Short mmCIF file of N, CA, C and O in Angstrom, two decimals:
data_model
loop_
_atom_site.label_atom_id
_atom_site.label_comp_id
_atom_site.label_asym_id
_atom_site.label_seq_id
_atom_site.Cartn_x
_atom_site.Cartn_y
_atom_site.Cartn_z
N MET A 1 114.38 -18.85 -20.97
CA MET A 1 116.00 -19.64 -22.34
C MET A 1 114.62 -19.64 -23.39
O MET A 1 113.89 -19.57 -23.29
N ILE A 2 116.03 -19.49 -24.87
CA ILE A 2 115.46 -19.29 -25.88
C ILE A 2 115.70 -20.61 -26.13
O ILE A 2 116.01 -21.46 -26.15
N GLN A 3 114.52 -21.01 -27.10
CA GLN A 3 113.81 -22.47 -27.42
C GLN A 3 112.93 -22.09 -28.47
O GLN A 3 112.14 -21.51 -28.59
N MET A 4 114.06 -22.54 -29.40
CA MET A 4 113.98 -22.17 -30.77
C MET A 4 113.48 -24.13 -32.09
O MET A 4 114.48 -24.49 -31.97
N ARG A 5 112.27 -24.21 -32.18
CA ARG A 5 111.62 -25.73 -32.63
C ARG A 5 111.92 -25.34 -33.97
O ARG A 5 111.61 -27.02 -34.98
N ARG A 6 111.59 -24.36 -34.83
CA ARG A 6 112.09 -24.27 -35.59
C ARG A 6 112.52 -22.91 -36.39
O ARG A 6 112.94 -22.18 -35.45
N PRO A 7 113.10 -22.63 -37.39
CA PRO A 7 113.91 -22.05 -38.04
C PRO A 7 113.07 -20.51 -38.12
O PRO A 7 114.39 -19.94 -38.00
N GLU A 8 112.01 -20.26 -38.21
CA GLU A 8 111.30 -19.28 -38.41
C GLU A 8 110.95 -18.46 -36.58
O GLU A 8 110.70 -16.99 -37.20
N ASP A 9 111.15 -19.20 -35.92
CA ASP A 9 111.55 -19.03 -34.80
C ASP A 9 112.25 -18.34 -34.47
O ASP A 9 112.22 -17.19 -32.99
N ALA A 10 113.21 -18.17 -34.78
CA ALA A 10 114.51 -17.11 -34.64
C ALA A 10 114.38 -16.11 -34.87
O ALA A 10 115.02 -14.44 -34.28
N LEU A 11 113.30 -15.81 -35.89
CA LEU A 11 112.80 -14.06 -36.60
C LEU A 11 112.16 -13.45 -35.39
O LEU A 11 112.73 -12.63 -34.88
N TYR A 12 111.83 -14.30 -34.46
CA TYR A 12 110.92 -13.35 -33.25
C TYR A 12 112.48 -13.39 -32.20
O TYR A 12 112.15 -12.34 -31.84
N GLU A 13 112.24 -13.92 -32.10
CA GLU A 13 114.06 -14.43 -30.82
C GLU A 13 114.80 -13.21 -31.24
O GLU A 13 115.37 -12.95 -30.01
N PHE A 14 114.64 -13.25 -32.28
CA PHE A 14 116.46 -12.02 -32.99
C PHE A 14 115.73 -10.91 -32.35
O PHE A 14 116.50 -10.01 -31.90
N GLN A 15 114.35 -10.92 -32.99
CA GLN A 15 113.71 -9.50 -32.76
C GLN A 15 113.62 -9.24 -30.65
O GLN A 15 113.70 -7.82 -30.50
N THR A 16 113.16 -10.31 -30.34
CA THR A 16 113.15 -9.60 -28.83
C THR A 16 114.54 -9.39 -28.06
O THR A 16 114.31 -8.65 -27.28
N ALA A 17 115.58 -10.13 -28.70
CA ALA A 17 116.57 -10.25 -27.74
C ALA A 17 117.06 -8.73 -27.90
O ALA A 17 117.82 -8.26 -27.02
N TRP A 18 116.96 -8.34 -29.00
CA TRP A 18 117.51 -6.79 -29.15
C TRP A 18 116.86 -5.94 -29.12
O TRP A 18 117.09 -4.66 -28.37
N ASN A 19 115.32 -5.89 -29.17
CA ASN A 19 114.43 -5.52 -28.19
C ASN A 19 114.37 -4.78 -26.53
O ASN A 19 114.76 -4.50 -26.49
N SER A 20 115.09 -5.85 -25.94
CA SER A 20 115.67 -6.13 -24.68
C SER A 20 117.16 -5.75 -24.55
O SER A 20 117.19 -5.76 -22.78
N HIS A 21 117.53 -6.01 -25.25
CA HIS A 21 119.00 -4.94 -25.65
C HIS A 21 119.47 -6.59 -24.44
O HIS A 21 120.46 -5.28 -23.55
N ASP A 22 119.02 -7.22 -24.70
CA ASP A 22 119.84 -8.61 -23.78
C ASP A 22 120.84 -8.84 -24.44
O ASP A 22 120.79 -10.39 -25.08
N MET A 23 121.99 -8.80 -24.01
CA MET A 23 122.83 -9.04 -25.14
C MET A 23 123.60 -11.10 -24.98
O MET A 23 124.04 -11.45 -25.75
N GLU A 24 123.15 -11.04 -23.66
CA GLU A 24 122.97 -12.61 -23.43
C GLU A 24 122.12 -13.73 -24.21
O GLU A 24 122.30 -15.15 -24.89
N SER A 25 120.80 -13.47 -24.00
CA SER A 25 119.86 -13.69 -25.33
C SER A 25 120.36 -13.89 -26.19
O SER A 25 119.63 -14.45 -27.04
N PHE A 26 120.82 -12.63 -27.25
CA PHE A 26 121.09 -12.47 -28.49
C PHE A 26 121.64 -13.12 -28.59
O PHE A 26 122.07 -14.64 -29.46
N GLY A 27 123.49 -14.04 -28.26
CA GLY A 27 124.05 -14.87 -27.96
C GLY A 27 123.72 -16.11 -27.93
O GLY A 27 124.14 -16.97 -28.67
N ALA A 28 122.66 -16.21 -26.60
CA ALA A 28 122.29 -17.41 -27.23
C ALA A 28 121.01 -18.15 -28.66
O ALA A 28 121.21 -19.75 -28.85
N LEU A 29 121.29 -17.55 -29.33
CA LEU A 29 120.38 -17.79 -30.49
C LEU A 29 121.48 -17.87 -31.78
O LEU A 29 121.01 -19.16 -32.48
N PHE A 30 122.84 -18.26 -30.88
CA PHE A 30 123.59 -18.83 -32.45
C PHE A 30 124.57 -19.01 -31.37
O PHE A 30 124.93 -20.05 -30.21
N HIS A 31 125.35 -20.68 -32.31
CA HIS A 31 125.82 -21.06 -32.16
C HIS A 31 127.28 -20.93 -31.28
O HIS A 31 127.62 -20.43 -31.96
N GLU A 32 127.52 -21.89 -30.72
CA GLU A 32 129.22 -21.64 -30.46
C GLU A 32 130.70 -20.82 -30.82
O GLU A 32 130.92 -19.95 -31.35
N ASP A 33 130.23 -21.87 -32.38
CA ASP A 33 131.15 -20.79 -33.49
C ASP A 33 130.73 -19.87 -34.41
O ASP A 33 131.29 -20.19 -35.86
N ALA A 34 129.33 -20.20 -34.46
CA ALA A 34 129.02 -18.80 -35.72
C ALA A 34 129.51 -18.24 -36.17
O ALA A 34 130.41 -16.95 -35.39
N THR A 35 129.22 -17.19 -37.36
CA THR A 35 129.37 -16.66 -38.23
C THR A 35 128.35 -14.87 -38.05
O THR A 35 127.94 -15.50 -37.94
N PHE A 36 129.14 -13.90 -37.53
CA PHE A 36 128.08 -12.66 -37.60
C PHE A 36 129.13 -11.14 -38.34
O PHE A 36 129.83 -11.23 -38.38
N VAL A 37 128.54 -10.59 -39.49
CA VAL A 37 128.57 -9.92 -40.55
C VAL A 37 127.56 -9.08 -40.17
O VAL A 37 126.17 -9.08 -40.53
N ASN A 38 128.14 -8.26 -39.66
CA ASN A 38 127.27 -6.65 -39.01
C ASN A 38 126.53 -5.76 -40.83
O ASN A 38 127.60 -6.54 -41.36
N ARG A 39 126.07 -4.99 -40.58
CA ARG A 39 125.62 -4.85 -42.01
C ARG A 39 126.74 -2.83 -42.36
O ARG A 39 126.44 -2.42 -43.65
N PHE A 40 127.55 -3.13 -41.65
CA PHE A 40 128.62 -1.85 -42.06
C PHE A 40 129.80 -3.09 -42.78
O PHE A 40 130.89 -3.01 -43.05
N GLY A 41 129.81 -4.26 -43.00
CA GLY A 41 130.95 -5.84 -43.10
C GLY A 41 131.58 -6.05 -42.22
O GLY A 41 132.93 -6.34 -42.83
N HIS A 42 131.40 -5.97 -40.82
CA HIS A 42 132.29 -6.21 -40.12
C HIS A 42 132.01 -7.71 -39.24
O HIS A 42 130.38 -8.14 -39.48
N TYR A 43 133.08 -8.43 -39.86
CA TYR A 43 132.63 -9.76 -39.84
C TYR A 43 133.14 -10.52 -37.69
O TYR A 43 134.22 -9.96 -37.70
N VAL A 44 132.57 -11.65 -37.68
CA VAL A 44 133.26 -11.40 -36.78
C VAL A 44 132.61 -13.42 -36.42
O VAL A 44 131.99 -13.63 -36.91
N ARG A 45 133.96 -14.20 -35.60
CA ARG A 45 133.04 -15.41 -35.36
C ARG A 45 133.17 -16.57 -33.43
O ARG A 45 133.99 -15.42 -33.34
N GLY A 46 131.92 -17.22 -33.56
CA GLY A 46 132.43 -17.03 -31.88
C GLY A 46 131.16 -16.57 -31.07
O GLY A 46 130.78 -15.33 -31.78
N VAL A 47 129.60 -17.07 -30.49
CA VAL A 47 128.52 -16.03 -29.91
C VAL A 47 129.90 -15.04 -29.02
O VAL A 47 129.61 -13.64 -28.51
N GLU A 48 130.66 -15.20 -28.58
CA GLU A 48 131.46 -14.49 -27.29
C GLU A 48 131.94 -12.75 -28.28
O GLU A 48 131.65 -11.91 -28.20
N ALA A 49 132.16 -13.52 -29.65
CA ALA A 49 132.47 -12.07 -30.85
C ALA A 49 131.37 -11.53 -31.08
O ALA A 49 131.69 -10.06 -31.36
N ILE A 50 130.42 -12.44 -31.00
CA ILE A 50 129.64 -11.42 -31.24
C ILE A 50 128.70 -10.41 -30.65
O ILE A 50 128.28 -9.93 -31.20
N ILE A 51 128.96 -11.32 -28.99
CA ILE A 51 128.58 -10.54 -27.89
C ILE A 51 129.29 -8.95 -28.06
O ILE A 51 128.71 -8.03 -27.65
N LYS A 52 130.37 -9.17 -28.36
CA LYS A 52 131.47 -8.47 -27.17
C LYS A 52 131.74 -6.81 -29.57
O LYS A 52 131.23 -5.85 -29.17
N LEU A 53 130.06 -7.53 -29.89
CA LEU A 53 130.61 -6.34 -31.41
C LEU A 53 129.41 -5.80 -30.61
O LEU A 53 129.12 -4.90 -31.00
N HIS A 54 128.24 -6.39 -30.07
CA HIS A 54 127.07 -5.63 -30.22
C HIS A 54 126.61 -5.24 -28.92
O HIS A 54 126.18 -4.39 -28.55
N ALA A 55 127.56 -5.76 -27.74
CA ALA A 55 127.02 -4.65 -26.05
C ALA A 55 127.57 -3.44 -25.99
O ALA A 55 126.83 -2.88 -25.32
N PRO A 56 128.27 -2.78 -26.33
CA PRO A 56 129.31 -1.41 -26.32
C PRO A 56 127.88 -0.71 -27.52
O PRO A 56 127.63 1.08 -26.98
N ILE A 57 127.65 -1.76 -27.95
CA ILE A 57 126.54 -0.03 -29.43
C ILE A 57 125.24 -0.13 -28.29
O ILE A 57 124.72 0.63 -28.84
N HIS A 58 124.50 -1.26 -27.66
CA HIS A 58 123.36 -1.34 -26.77
C HIS A 58 122.77 -0.51 -25.75
O HIS A 58 122.64 -0.40 -25.23
N ALA A 59 124.57 -0.70 -25.52
CA ALA A 59 124.89 1.06 -23.87
C ALA A 59 125.40 2.20 -24.51
O ALA A 59 125.09 3.03 -24.19
N THR A 60 124.53 2.74 -25.63
CA THR A 60 124.97 3.49 -25.94
C THR A 60 124.43 4.25 -27.32
O THR A 60 123.35 4.10 -27.33
N ILE A 61 125.32 4.06 -28.46
CA ILE A 61 123.85 4.63 -29.59
C ILE A 61 122.81 3.81 -30.00
O ILE A 61 121.44 4.40 -30.14
N TYR A 62 121.96 2.48 -29.52
CA TYR A 62 121.38 2.10 -29.80
C TYR A 62 120.70 1.60 -28.68
O TYR A 62 119.79 0.63 -28.65
N SER A 63 120.64 2.01 -27.52
CA SER A 63 120.03 1.96 -26.12
C SER A 63 118.33 2.25 -26.42
O SER A 63 118.22 1.28 -25.57
N ASP A 64 117.91 2.66 -26.93
CA ASP A 64 117.26 3.12 -27.39
C ASP A 64 115.89 2.72 -28.76
O ASP A 64 115.08 3.34 -29.30
N SER A 65 117.35 1.46 -29.44
CA SER A 65 116.92 1.54 -30.96
C SER A 65 115.69 -0.09 -30.75
O SER A 65 115.15 -0.46 -29.07
N ALA A 66 115.04 0.09 -31.69
CA ALA A 66 114.04 -0.74 -31.45
C ALA A 66 113.68 -1.85 -33.06
O ALA A 66 113.94 -1.33 -34.10
N LEU A 67 114.13 -2.78 -33.16
CA LEU A 67 114.28 -3.54 -34.35
C LEU A 67 112.48 -4.60 -35.48
O LEU A 67 111.70 -4.50 -33.71
N GLU A 68 111.81 -4.65 -36.17
CA GLU A 68 110.64 -5.76 -36.41
C GLU A 68 111.55 -5.68 -37.61
O GLU A 68 111.24 -5.47 -38.31
N ASN A 69 111.48 -7.35 -37.50
CA ASN A 69 111.07 -8.27 -38.49
C ASN A 69 109.74 -8.76 -39.61
O ASN A 69 108.81 -8.71 -38.14
N GLU A 70 110.84 -8.98 -40.55
CA GLU A 70 109.10 -9.64 -40.99
C GLU A 70 110.46 -10.44 -42.37
O GLU A 70 111.18 -10.21 -43.53
N LEU A 71 109.59 -11.81 -41.71
CA LEU A 71 109.94 -13.12 -42.95
C LEU A 71 110.04 -12.62 -44.44
O LEU A 71 108.60 -12.82 -44.95
N ILE A 72 110.66 -13.33 -45.20
CA ILE A 72 110.43 -13.02 -45.92
C ILE A 72 110.59 -14.97 -47.01
O ILE A 72 109.40 -15.26 -46.95
N ASP A 73 110.86 -15.70 -46.24
CA ASP A 73 111.81 -17.47 -46.43
C ASP A 73 112.09 -17.77 -46.25
O ASP A 73 112.63 -17.34 -45.30
N VAL A 74 111.77 -19.53 -45.45
CA VAL A 74 112.64 -20.18 -44.80
C VAL A 74 112.99 -21.16 -46.08
O VAL A 74 112.21 -21.94 -46.79
N VAL A 75 113.74 -21.46 -46.40
CA VAL A 75 114.28 -22.32 -47.60
C VAL A 75 115.46 -23.74 -47.25
O VAL A 75 116.27 -23.81 -46.63
N PRO A 76 113.98 -24.50 -46.91
CA PRO A 76 115.16 -26.15 -46.49
C PRO A 76 116.50 -26.72 -47.05
O PRO A 76 116.42 -26.78 -48.82
N ILE A 77 117.55 -27.39 -46.61
CA ILE A 77 118.80 -27.17 -47.90
C ILE A 77 118.63 -28.89 -46.80
O ILE A 77 119.12 -30.27 -47.95
N ARG A 78 118.42 -30.06 -46.01
CA ARG A 78 118.06 -30.68 -45.39
C ARG A 78 117.23 -30.73 -44.51
O ARG A 78 116.65 -29.51 -43.08
N ASP A 79 116.82 -31.71 -43.58
CA ASP A 79 115.76 -32.16 -42.43
C ASP A 79 116.60 -31.03 -40.79
O ASP A 79 115.72 -30.32 -39.99
N ASP A 80 117.84 -30.74 -40.87
CA ASP A 80 117.78 -30.39 -39.47
C ASP A 80 119.22 -29.16 -39.74
O ASP A 80 120.44 -27.96 -39.40
N ALA A 81 119.02 -27.59 -41.27
CA ALA A 81 119.51 -27.16 -41.42
C ALA A 81 118.32 -26.10 -43.19
O ALA A 81 117.95 -27.24 -43.60
N ALA A 82 118.75 -24.95 -42.67
CA ALA A 82 117.66 -24.12 -43.63
C ALA A 82 118.35 -23.01 -43.72
O ALA A 82 119.67 -22.15 -43.25
N VAL A 83 118.39 -21.82 -45.54
CA VAL A 83 118.31 -20.77 -44.89
C VAL A 83 117.33 -20.09 -44.72
O VAL A 83 116.08 -19.99 -45.36
N MET A 84 117.09 -18.62 -43.85
CA MET A 84 116.32 -18.10 -44.00
C MET A 84 116.45 -16.46 -44.65
O MET A 84 117.80 -15.83 -43.87
N HIS A 85 115.26 -15.81 -44.87
CA HIS A 85 115.65 -14.51 -45.29
C HIS A 85 114.87 -13.52 -44.62
O HIS A 85 113.39 -14.00 -44.37
N PHE A 86 115.22 -12.58 -44.22
CA PHE A 86 114.27 -11.65 -43.29
C PHE A 86 114.68 -10.39 -43.21
O PHE A 86 116.06 -9.62 -43.58
N TRP A 87 113.69 -9.18 -43.59
CA TRP A 87 113.93 -8.19 -43.93
C TRP A 87 113.77 -7.49 -41.89
O TRP A 87 113.04 -8.07 -41.12
N SER A 88 115.16 -6.42 -41.99
CA SER A 88 114.53 -6.08 -40.50
C SER A 88 114.18 -4.63 -40.15
O SER A 88 115.64 -4.01 -41.03
N ARG A 89 113.95 -3.95 -39.75
CA ARG A 89 114.11 -2.00 -39.68
C ARG A 89 114.61 -1.78 -38.03
O ARG A 89 113.56 -2.58 -37.30
N LEU A 90 115.47 -1.32 -37.76
CA LEU A 90 116.38 -0.78 -37.09
C LEU A 90 115.79 1.06 -37.45
O LEU A 90 115.54 1.31 -38.14
N THR A 91 114.85 0.94 -36.10
CA THR A 91 114.52 2.38 -35.31
C THR A 91 115.60 2.73 -34.14
O THR A 91 115.66 1.77 -33.26
N VAL A 92 116.14 3.74 -34.28
CA VAL A 92 116.86 5.08 -33.42
C VAL A 92 116.60 5.62 -33.10
O VAL A 92 115.75 6.61 -33.75
N GLY A 93 116.74 6.20 -31.62
CA GLY A 93 116.35 7.08 -31.10
C GLY A 93 117.20 8.09 -31.05
O GLY A 93 118.06 8.13 -31.19
N ALA A 94 117.28 8.71 -29.60
CA ALA A 94 117.88 10.06 -29.22
C ALA A 94 119.03 10.24 -29.26
O ALA A 94 120.07 10.36 -29.02
N ALA A 95 119.60 8.18 -28.82
CA ALA A 95 120.89 8.31 -28.12
C ALA A 95 121.89 8.12 -29.64
O ALA A 95 123.37 8.03 -29.03
N HIS A 96 121.42 8.07 -30.28
CA HIS A 96 122.34 8.19 -32.08
C HIS A 96 122.50 9.13 -32.37
O HIS A 96 121.98 10.12 -32.10
N PRO A 97 123.79 9.30 -32.28
CA PRO A 97 124.66 10.47 -32.78
C PRO A 97 123.73 11.47 -34.35
O PRO A 97 124.06 12.63 -34.06
N SER A 98 123.58 10.19 -34.95
CA SER A 98 122.74 10.81 -35.96
C SER A 98 121.25 11.04 -35.88
O SER A 98 119.95 11.71 -36.61
N GLY A 99 120.37 11.37 -34.83
CA GLY A 99 119.19 11.41 -33.97
C GLY A 99 117.95 9.97 -34.30
O GLY A 99 118.90 9.49 -35.47
N PRO A 100 117.52 9.96 -34.45
CA PRO A 100 116.18 9.02 -34.40
C PRO A 100 116.00 9.24 -35.84
O PRO A 100 116.08 9.95 -36.78
N HIS A 101 115.68 7.71 -36.04
CA HIS A 101 115.15 7.78 -37.91
C HIS A 101 115.45 6.05 -38.05
O HIS A 101 115.76 5.77 -36.27
N ALA A 102 115.69 5.65 -38.82
CA ALA A 102 115.56 4.12 -39.30
C ALA A 102 116.09 4.01 -40.16
O ALA A 102 116.41 4.41 -41.95
N VAL A 103 116.82 2.56 -40.47
CA VAL A 103 117.59 1.28 -41.58
C VAL A 103 117.14 0.48 -41.45
O VAL A 103 116.99 -0.20 -40.94
N ASP A 104 116.71 0.07 -42.46
CA ASP A 104 116.11 -1.67 -43.12
C ASP A 104 117.41 -1.89 -44.06
O ASP A 104 118.03 -1.78 -44.40
N THR A 105 117.26 -3.42 -43.50
CA THR A 105 118.93 -4.33 -43.71
C THR A 105 117.24 -5.60 -44.22
O THR A 105 116.54 -6.37 -43.89
N LEU A 106 118.14 -6.20 -45.18
CA LEU A 106 118.04 -7.18 -45.76
C LEU A 106 119.00 -8.72 -45.13
O LEU A 106 120.01 -8.68 -45.02
N ILE A 107 118.58 -9.61 -43.94
CA ILE A 107 119.42 -10.19 -43.35
C ILE A 107 119.18 -11.84 -44.15
O ILE A 107 118.61 -11.98 -44.05
N LEU A 108 119.96 -12.28 -44.28
CA LEU A 108 120.90 -13.86 -44.43
C LEU A 108 120.89 -15.12 -43.33
O LEU A 108 121.93 -14.21 -43.00
N ALA A 109 119.91 -15.31 -43.01
CA ALA A 109 121.05 -16.41 -41.72
C ALA A 109 120.77 -17.85 -42.10
O ALA A 109 119.60 -18.92 -42.78
N VAL A 110 121.98 -18.86 -41.89
CA VAL A 110 121.71 -20.10 -41.78
C VAL A 110 121.82 -20.83 -40.31
O VAL A 110 122.52 -20.20 -39.67
N LEU A 111 120.91 -21.70 -40.30
CA LEU A 111 120.26 -22.69 -39.36
C LEU A 111 119.90 -23.49 -39.33
O LEU A 111 120.52 -24.24 -40.09
N THR A 112 121.01 -24.18 -38.22
CA THR A 112 121.40 -25.78 -38.13
C THR A 112 121.20 -26.13 -36.75
O THR A 112 120.64 -25.20 -35.96
N ARG A 113 120.01 -27.77 -36.61
CA ARG A 113 119.68 -27.92 -35.52
C ARG A 113 120.60 -29.01 -34.67
O ARG A 113 121.09 -29.94 -35.68
N GLU A 114 120.38 -29.30 -34.40
CA GLU A 114 121.37 -29.86 -33.05
C GLU A 114 120.42 -30.52 -32.14
O GLU A 114 119.73 -29.61 -31.31
N VAL A 115 120.01 -31.40 -31.67
CA VAL A 115 119.33 -32.28 -30.21
C VAL A 115 118.04 -31.27 -30.53
O VAL A 115 117.29 -30.82 -29.06
N ASP A 116 117.14 -31.22 -31.30
CA ASP A 116 115.59 -30.85 -31.42
C ASP A 116 115.68 -29.36 -31.11
O ASP A 116 114.87 -28.24 -30.70
N GLU A 117 117.28 -28.70 -31.53
CA GLU A 117 116.90 -27.05 -30.92
C GLU A 117 117.86 -25.75 -32.05
O GLU A 117 118.62 -26.51 -32.78
N TRP A 118 117.49 -25.72 -32.70
CA TRP A 118 117.49 -24.32 -34.08
C TRP A 118 118.75 -23.76 -33.05
O TRP A 118 118.37 -22.94 -32.63
N ARG A 119 119.48 -23.30 -34.09
CA ARG A 119 120.42 -21.57 -33.64
C ARG A 119 120.89 -21.25 -35.06
O ARG A 119 121.34 -22.40 -35.94
N ILE A 120 120.92 -20.38 -35.22
CA ILE A 120 122.19 -19.16 -36.56
C ILE A 120 123.45 -19.70 -36.25
O ILE A 120 123.91 -19.59 -35.33
N LYS A 121 124.11 -20.00 -37.32
CA LYS A 121 125.15 -20.48 -38.02
C LYS A 121 125.98 -19.84 -38.35
O LYS A 121 126.80 -19.38 -38.51
N ALA A 122 125.30 -18.78 -38.93
CA ALA A 122 126.07 -17.55 -40.16
C ALA A 122 124.67 -17.45 -40.55
O ALA A 122 123.85 -16.99 -40.43
N LEU A 123 125.37 -15.74 -40.42
CA LEU A 123 124.33 -14.49 -40.31
C LEU A 123 124.78 -13.90 -40.66
O LEU A 123 125.71 -12.98 -40.46
N GLU A 124 124.48 -12.99 -42.15
CA GLU A 124 124.71 -12.07 -42.78
C GLU A 124 123.88 -10.17 -43.29
O GLU A 124 122.40 -10.76 -43.78
N ASN A 125 123.78 -8.89 -42.70
CA ASN A 125 123.16 -8.20 -42.59
C ASN A 125 123.72 -6.75 -43.73
O ASN A 125 124.38 -6.71 -43.48
N VAL A 126 123.09 -7.35 -44.92
CA VAL A 126 123.11 -5.81 -45.57
C VAL A 126 121.81 -4.57 -45.77
O VAL A 126 120.34 -4.93 -45.61
N THR A 127 122.71 -3.87 -45.37
CA THR A 127 121.84 -2.19 -45.25
C THR A 127 120.98 -2.14 -46.56
O THR A 127 121.84 -2.05 -48.02
N LEU A 128 119.34 -1.73 -47.08
CA LEU A 128 119.18 -1.71 -48.57
C LEU A 128 119.77 0.11 -48.42
O LEU A 128 119.90 0.65 -47.60
N ALA A 129 120.41 0.15 -49.90
CA ALA A 129 120.67 1.37 -50.19
C ALA A 129 119.95 2.17 -51.95
O ALA A 129 120.00 0.76 -52.42
N ASN A 130 120.14 2.88 -52.19
CA ASN A 130 120.22 2.86 -53.24
C ASN A 130 121.44 3.42 -54.13
O ASN A 130 122.64 3.40 -53.95
N PRO A 131 121.09 1.89 -55.06
CA PRO A 131 123.03 1.43 -55.93
C PRO A 131 123.13 3.01 -56.47
O PRO A 131 124.27 2.48 -56.55
N ARG A 132 122.88 3.90 -56.99
CA ARG A 132 123.38 5.82 -57.93
C ARG A 132 124.06 6.11 -56.44
O ARG A 132 124.84 6.43 -56.65
N THR A 133 123.57 6.52 -55.86
CA THR A 133 124.22 7.24 -54.64
C THR A 133 124.31 6.66 -52.96
O THR A 133 125.78 7.49 -52.18
N GLY A 134 124.27 5.06 -53.16
CA GLY A 134 124.98 4.38 -51.94
C GLY A 134 124.13 5.10 -50.54
O GLY A 134 124.04 4.79 -49.77
N GLU A 135 122.88 5.82 -50.84
CA GLU A 135 122.41 6.04 -49.10
C GLU A 135 121.50 5.37 -49.30
O GLU A 135 120.71 5.04 -49.51
N ALA A 136 121.06 5.17 -47.75
CA ALA A 136 120.33 4.60 -47.59
C ALA A 136 119.18 4.79 -47.84
O ALA A 136 118.25 5.50 -47.90
N VAL A 137 118.27 3.74 -47.66
CA VAL A 137 117.04 4.31 -48.21
C VAL A 137 116.33 2.78 -46.64
O VAL A 137 116.16 1.69 -46.36
N LEU A 138 114.40 3.30 -47.52
CA LEU A 138 113.50 2.49 -46.58
C LEU A 138 112.92 1.85 -47.56
O LEU A 138 112.89 2.10 -48.99
N ARG A 139 112.53 0.08 -47.16
CA ARG A 139 111.63 -0.56 -48.55
C ARG A 139 110.22 -0.02 -48.96
O ARG A 139 110.31 -0.63 -50.13
N ASP A 140 109.93 1.05 -48.53
CA ASP A 140 108.75 1.44 -48.73
C ASP A 140 109.36 2.84 -49.75
O ASP A 140 108.49 3.54 -49.84
N GLY A 141 110.05 2.65 -50.55
CA GLY A 141 111.00 3.39 -51.09
C GLY A 141 111.79 4.85 -50.77
O GLY A 141 111.86 5.70 -51.53
N ARG A 142 111.34 5.34 -50.01
CA ARG A 142 111.46 7.34 -49.15
C ARG A 142 112.71 6.93 -48.79
O ARG A 142 114.04 5.49 -49.06
N GLY A 143 113.43 7.85 -49.85
CA GLY A 143 114.66 7.90 -50.20
C GLY A 143 115.39 7.65 -51.46
O GLY A 143 116.95 8.12 -52.17
N PHE A 144 114.10 7.27 -52.71
CA PHE A 144 114.83 6.85 -53.97
C PHE A 144 114.52 8.37 -54.56
O PHE A 144 113.43 9.40 -54.95
#
């Protein structure tokens, strides 16, 4: 069972649920009415929709994928709300139609606490891209 006692716990739990391809655990990170915007700008609301968005890709093109997250910051808003930014490197394997490659994204998550448990209320994922070409790039500068 996932227990997030601090907002930054979401960073590890997000990575763990993704890497195990367990979409029920992934869904447990979110409030029932949470919103999610994926790296392609697809917006969904609610845990059921978040799971429905991710389950098919984890069964196919992301079945051999892995995430590695790195915290940037946690900005408290109140005692029971915070904004968190983190880097996320998605590495995909042979299951992806484009073959093995990596993608870096910047994630913004709004978390709120209810009864001593933190959950994600809203999350938006943005792919790092070269502003001149739109081509995806990695944080270490490869691709520029």
